[in-house]
CSV table of N, CA and C in Angstrom, one decimal:
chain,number,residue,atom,x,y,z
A,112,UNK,N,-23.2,32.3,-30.1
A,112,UNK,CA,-22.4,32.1,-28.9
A,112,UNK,C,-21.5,30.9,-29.0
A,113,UNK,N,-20.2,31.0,-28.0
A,113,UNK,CA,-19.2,29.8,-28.6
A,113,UNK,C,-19.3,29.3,-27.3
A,114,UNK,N,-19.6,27.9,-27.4
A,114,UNK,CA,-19.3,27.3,-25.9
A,114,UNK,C,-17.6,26.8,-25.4
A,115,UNK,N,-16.9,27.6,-24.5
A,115,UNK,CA,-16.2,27.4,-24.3
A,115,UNK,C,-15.8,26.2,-23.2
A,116,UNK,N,-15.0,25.4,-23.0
A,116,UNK,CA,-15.4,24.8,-21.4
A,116,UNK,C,-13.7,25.2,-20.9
A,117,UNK,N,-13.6,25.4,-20.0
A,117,UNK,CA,-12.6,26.0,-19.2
A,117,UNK,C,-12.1,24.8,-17.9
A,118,UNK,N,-10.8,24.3,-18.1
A,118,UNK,CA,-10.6,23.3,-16.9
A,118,UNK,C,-10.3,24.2,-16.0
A,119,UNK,N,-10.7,23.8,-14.6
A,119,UNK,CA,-10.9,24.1,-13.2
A,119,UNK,C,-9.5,23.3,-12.7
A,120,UNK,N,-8.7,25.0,-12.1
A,120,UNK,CA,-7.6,24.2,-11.3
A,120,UNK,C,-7.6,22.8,-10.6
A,121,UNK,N,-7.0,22.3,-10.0
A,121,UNK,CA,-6.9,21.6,-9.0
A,121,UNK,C,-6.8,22.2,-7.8
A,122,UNK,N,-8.2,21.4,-6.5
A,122,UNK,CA,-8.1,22.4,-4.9
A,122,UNK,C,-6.5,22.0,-4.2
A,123,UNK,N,-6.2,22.9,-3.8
A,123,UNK,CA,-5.2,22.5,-2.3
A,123,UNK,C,-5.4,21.2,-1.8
A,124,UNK,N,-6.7,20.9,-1.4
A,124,UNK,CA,-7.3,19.4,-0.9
A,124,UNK,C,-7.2,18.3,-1.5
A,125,UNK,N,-7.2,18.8,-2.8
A,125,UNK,CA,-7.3,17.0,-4.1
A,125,UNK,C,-5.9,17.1,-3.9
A,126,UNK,N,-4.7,18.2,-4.2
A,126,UNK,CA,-3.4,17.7,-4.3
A,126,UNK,C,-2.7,17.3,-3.0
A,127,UNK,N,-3.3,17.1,-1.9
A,127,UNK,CA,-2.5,17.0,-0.7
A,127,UNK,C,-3.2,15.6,-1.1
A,128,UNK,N,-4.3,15.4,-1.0
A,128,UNK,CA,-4.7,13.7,-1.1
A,128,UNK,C,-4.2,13.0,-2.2
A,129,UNK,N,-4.0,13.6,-3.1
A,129,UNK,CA,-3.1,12.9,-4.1
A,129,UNK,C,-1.7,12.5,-3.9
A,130,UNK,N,-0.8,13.7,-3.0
A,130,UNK,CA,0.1,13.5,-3.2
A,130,UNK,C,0.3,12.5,-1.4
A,131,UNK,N,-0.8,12.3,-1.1
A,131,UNK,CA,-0.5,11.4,-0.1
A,131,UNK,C,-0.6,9.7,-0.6
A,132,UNK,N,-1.8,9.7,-1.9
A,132,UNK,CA,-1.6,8.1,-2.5
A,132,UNK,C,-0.7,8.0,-2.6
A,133,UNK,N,0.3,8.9,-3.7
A,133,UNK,CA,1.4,9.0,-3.9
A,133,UNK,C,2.4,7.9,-3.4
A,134,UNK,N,2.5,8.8,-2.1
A,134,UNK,CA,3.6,8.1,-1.3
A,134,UNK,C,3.1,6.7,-0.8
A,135,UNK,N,1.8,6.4,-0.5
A,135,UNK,CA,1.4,5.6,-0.2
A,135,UNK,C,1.5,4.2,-1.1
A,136,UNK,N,1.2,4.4,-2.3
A,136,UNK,CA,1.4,3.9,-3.6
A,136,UNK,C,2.7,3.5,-3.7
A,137,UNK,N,3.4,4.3,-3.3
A,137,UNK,CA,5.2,4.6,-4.0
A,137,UNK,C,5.4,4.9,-5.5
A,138,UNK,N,4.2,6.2,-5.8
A,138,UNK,CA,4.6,6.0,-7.3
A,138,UNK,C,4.2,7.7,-7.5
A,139,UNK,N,4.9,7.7,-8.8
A,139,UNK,CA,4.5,9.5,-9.1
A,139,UNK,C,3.5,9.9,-9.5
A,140,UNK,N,3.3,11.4,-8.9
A,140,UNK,CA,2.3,12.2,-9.1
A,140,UNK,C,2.2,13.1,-10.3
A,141,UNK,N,2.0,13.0,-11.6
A,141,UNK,CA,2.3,13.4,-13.1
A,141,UNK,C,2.0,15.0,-12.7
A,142,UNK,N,2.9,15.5,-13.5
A,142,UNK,CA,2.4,17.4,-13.6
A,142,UNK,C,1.2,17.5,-14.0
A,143,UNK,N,1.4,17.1,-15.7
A,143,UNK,CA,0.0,17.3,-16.2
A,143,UNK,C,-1.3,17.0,-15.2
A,144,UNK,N,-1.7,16.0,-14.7
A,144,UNK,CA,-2.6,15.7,-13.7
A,144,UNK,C,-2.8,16.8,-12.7
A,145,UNK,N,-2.1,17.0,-12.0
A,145,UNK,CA,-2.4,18.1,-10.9
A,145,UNK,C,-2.8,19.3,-11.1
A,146,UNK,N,-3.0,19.8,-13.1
A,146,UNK,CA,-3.4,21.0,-13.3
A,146,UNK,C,-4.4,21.0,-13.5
A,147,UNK,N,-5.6,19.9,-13.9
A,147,UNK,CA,-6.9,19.5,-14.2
A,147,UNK,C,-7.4,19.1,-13.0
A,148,UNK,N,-8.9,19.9,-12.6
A,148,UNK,CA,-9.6,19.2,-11.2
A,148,UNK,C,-9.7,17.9,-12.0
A,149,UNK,N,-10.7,17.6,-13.0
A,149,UNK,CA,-11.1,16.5,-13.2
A,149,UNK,C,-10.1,15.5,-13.6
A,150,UNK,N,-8.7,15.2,-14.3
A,150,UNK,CA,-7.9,14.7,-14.6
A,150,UNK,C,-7.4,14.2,-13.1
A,151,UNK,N,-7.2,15.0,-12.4
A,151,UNK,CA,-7.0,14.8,-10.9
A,151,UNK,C,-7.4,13.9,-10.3
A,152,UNK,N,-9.2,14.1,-10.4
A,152,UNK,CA,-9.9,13.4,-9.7
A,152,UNK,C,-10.2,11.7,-10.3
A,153,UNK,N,-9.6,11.4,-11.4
A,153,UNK,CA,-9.8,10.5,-11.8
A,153,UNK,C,-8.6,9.6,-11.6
A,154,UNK,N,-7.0,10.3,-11.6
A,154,UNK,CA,-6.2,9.9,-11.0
A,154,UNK,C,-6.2,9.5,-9.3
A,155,UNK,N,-7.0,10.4,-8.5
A,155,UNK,CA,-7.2,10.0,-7.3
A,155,UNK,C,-7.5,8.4,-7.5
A,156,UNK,N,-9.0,8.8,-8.1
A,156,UNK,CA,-9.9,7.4,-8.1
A,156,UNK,C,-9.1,5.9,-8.0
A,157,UNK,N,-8.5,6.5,-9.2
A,157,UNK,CA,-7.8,5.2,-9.9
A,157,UNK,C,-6.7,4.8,-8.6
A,158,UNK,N,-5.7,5.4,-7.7
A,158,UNK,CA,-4.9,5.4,-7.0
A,158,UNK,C,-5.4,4.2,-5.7
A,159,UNK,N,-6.4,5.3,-5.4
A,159,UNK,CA,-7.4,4.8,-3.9
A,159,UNK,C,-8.1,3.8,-4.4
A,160,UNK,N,-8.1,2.6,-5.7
A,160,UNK,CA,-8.9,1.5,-5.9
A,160,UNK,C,-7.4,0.6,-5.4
A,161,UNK,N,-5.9,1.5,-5.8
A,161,UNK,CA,-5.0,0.1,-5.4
A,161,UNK,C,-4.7,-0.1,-3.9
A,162,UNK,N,-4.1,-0.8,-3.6
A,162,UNK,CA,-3.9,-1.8,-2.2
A,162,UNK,C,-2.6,-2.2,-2.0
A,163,UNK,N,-2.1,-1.2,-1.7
A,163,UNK,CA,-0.4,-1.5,-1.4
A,163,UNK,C,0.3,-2.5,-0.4
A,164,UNK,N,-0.6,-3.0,0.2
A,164,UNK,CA,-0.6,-3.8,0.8
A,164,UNK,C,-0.3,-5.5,0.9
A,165,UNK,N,-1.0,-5.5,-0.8
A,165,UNK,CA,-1.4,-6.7,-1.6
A,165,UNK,C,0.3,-7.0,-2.2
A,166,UNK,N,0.7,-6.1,-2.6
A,166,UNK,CA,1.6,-5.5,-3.3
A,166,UNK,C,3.0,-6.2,-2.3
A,167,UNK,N,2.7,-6.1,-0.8
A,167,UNK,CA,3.8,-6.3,-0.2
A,167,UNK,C,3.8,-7.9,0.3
A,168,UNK,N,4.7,-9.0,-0.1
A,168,UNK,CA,4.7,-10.2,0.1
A,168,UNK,C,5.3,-10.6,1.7
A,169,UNK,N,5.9,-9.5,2.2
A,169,UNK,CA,7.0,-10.0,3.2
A,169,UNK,C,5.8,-9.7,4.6
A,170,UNK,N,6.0,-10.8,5.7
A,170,UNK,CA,5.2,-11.3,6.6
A,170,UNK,C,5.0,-9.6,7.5
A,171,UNK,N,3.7,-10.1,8.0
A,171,UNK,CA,3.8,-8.7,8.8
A,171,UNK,C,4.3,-8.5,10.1
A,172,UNK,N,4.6,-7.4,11.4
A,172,UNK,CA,5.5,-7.5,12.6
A,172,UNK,C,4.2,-8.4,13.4
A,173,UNK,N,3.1,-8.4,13.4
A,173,UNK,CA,2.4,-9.4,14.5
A,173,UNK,C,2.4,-10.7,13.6
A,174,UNK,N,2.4,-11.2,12.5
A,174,UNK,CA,3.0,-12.8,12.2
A,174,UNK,C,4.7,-13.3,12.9
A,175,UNK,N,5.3,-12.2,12.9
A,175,UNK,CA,6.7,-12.1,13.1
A,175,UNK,C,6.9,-12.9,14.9
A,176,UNK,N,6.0,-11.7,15.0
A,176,UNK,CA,6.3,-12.0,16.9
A,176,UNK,C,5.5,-12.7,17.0
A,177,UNK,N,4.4,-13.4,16.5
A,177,UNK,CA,3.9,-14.9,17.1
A,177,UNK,C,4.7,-15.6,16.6
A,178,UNK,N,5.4,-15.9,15.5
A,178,UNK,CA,6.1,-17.0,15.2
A,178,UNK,C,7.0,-16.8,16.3
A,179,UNK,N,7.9,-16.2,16.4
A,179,UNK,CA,9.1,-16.2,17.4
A,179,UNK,C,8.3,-16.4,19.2
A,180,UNK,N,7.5,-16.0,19.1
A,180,UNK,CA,7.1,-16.3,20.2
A,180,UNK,C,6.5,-18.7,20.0
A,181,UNK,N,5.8,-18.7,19.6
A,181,UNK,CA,5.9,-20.0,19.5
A,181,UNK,C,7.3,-20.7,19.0
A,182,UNK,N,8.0,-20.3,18.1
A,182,UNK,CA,9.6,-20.7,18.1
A,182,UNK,C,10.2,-20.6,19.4
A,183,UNK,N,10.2,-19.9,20.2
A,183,UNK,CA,10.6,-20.1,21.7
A,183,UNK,C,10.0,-21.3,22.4
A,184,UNK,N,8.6,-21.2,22.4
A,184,UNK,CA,7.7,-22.3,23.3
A,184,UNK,C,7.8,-23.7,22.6
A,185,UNK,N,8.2,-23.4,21.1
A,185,UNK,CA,8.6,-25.3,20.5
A,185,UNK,C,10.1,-25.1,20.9
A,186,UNK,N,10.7,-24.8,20.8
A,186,UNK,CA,12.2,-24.7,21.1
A,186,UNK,C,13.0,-25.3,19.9
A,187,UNK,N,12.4,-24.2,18.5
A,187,UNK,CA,12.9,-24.3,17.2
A,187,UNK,C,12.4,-23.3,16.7
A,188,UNK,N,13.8,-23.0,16.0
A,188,UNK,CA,14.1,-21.8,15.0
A,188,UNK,C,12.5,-21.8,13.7
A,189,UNK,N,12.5,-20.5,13.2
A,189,UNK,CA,11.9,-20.2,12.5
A,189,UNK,C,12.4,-20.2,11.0
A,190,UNK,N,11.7,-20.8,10.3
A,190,UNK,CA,13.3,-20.7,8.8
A,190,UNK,C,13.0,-19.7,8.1
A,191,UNK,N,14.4,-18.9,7.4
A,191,UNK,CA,14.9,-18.0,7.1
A,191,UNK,C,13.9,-17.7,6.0
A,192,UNK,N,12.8,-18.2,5.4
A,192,UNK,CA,12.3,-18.0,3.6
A,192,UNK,C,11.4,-17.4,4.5
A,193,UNK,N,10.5,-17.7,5.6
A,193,UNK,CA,9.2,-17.5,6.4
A,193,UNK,C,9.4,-15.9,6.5
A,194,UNK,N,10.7,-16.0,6.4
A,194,UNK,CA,10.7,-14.3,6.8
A,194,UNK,C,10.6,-13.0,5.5
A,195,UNK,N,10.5,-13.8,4.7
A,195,UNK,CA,10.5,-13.1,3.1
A,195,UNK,C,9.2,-13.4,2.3
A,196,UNK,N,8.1,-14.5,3.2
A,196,UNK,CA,7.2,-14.2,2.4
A,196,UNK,C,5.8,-14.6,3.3
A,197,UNK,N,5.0,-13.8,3.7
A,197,UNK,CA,3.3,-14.2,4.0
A,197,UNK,C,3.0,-15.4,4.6
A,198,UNK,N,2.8,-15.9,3.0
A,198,UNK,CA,2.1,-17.2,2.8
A,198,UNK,C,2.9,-18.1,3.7
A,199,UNK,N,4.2,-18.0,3.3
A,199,UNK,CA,5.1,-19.4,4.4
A,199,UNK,C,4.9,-19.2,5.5
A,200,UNK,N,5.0,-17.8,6.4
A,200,UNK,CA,5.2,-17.5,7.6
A,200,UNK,C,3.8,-18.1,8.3
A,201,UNK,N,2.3,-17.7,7.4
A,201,UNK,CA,1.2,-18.6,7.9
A,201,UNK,C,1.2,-20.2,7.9
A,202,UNK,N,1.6,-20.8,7.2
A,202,UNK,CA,1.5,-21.8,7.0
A,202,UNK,C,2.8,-22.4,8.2
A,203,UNK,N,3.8,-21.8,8.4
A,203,UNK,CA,4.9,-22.3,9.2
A,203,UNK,C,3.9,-21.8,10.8
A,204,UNK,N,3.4,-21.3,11.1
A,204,UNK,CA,2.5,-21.0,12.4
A,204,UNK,C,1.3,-21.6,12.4
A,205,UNK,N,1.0,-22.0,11.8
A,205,UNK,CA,-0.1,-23.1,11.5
A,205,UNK,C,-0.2,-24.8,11.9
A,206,UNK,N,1.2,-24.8,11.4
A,206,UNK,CA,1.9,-26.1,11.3
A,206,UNK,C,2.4,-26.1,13.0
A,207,UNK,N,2.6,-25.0,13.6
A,207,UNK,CA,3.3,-25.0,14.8
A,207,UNK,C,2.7,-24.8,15.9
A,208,UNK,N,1.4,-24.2,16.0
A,208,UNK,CA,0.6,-23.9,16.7
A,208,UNK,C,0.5,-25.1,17.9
């Protein structure tokens, strides 16, 4: 007897969640991948361990509006870098509190 082993399409389900890391990621969903369940699923894996989040340096809309809201209540501007990165925007709200 020959043992064959046969890949298993990819479900409807893995490719909608894949192609939602996808976008979520901002990166491409390879052909070859989506034709393999298991090639698939390991692409999933790998996807859903990153953190796009980490990824984004620029301050978030509730750092934003508390700074500007305490920039109103000190009655000084917020500086222009604070707005391009995280770390400043905490540390400039910190300092202002």
């Amino acid at each position: 007897m020959e043992s064959t082993t046969y890949a298993l399409p990819a479900t409807l389900k893995q490719i909608a969640y894949a192609r939602s890391l996808a976008l979520r990621n901002q990166t491409l969903l390879p052909w070859e991948v989506q034709q393999d369940r298991r090639s698939l699923s390991a692409w999933i894996d790998a996807q859903a361990k990153l953190n796009p989040g980490a990824q984004d340096s620029r301050p978030t809309s509730k750092q934003v509006a508390f700074a500007e809201r305490l920039a109103r209540i000190k009655r000084r501007a917020v500086p222009d870098e604070c707005f391009r990165d995280k770390e400043l925007m905490s540390k400039w709200i910190d300092g202002n509190k």
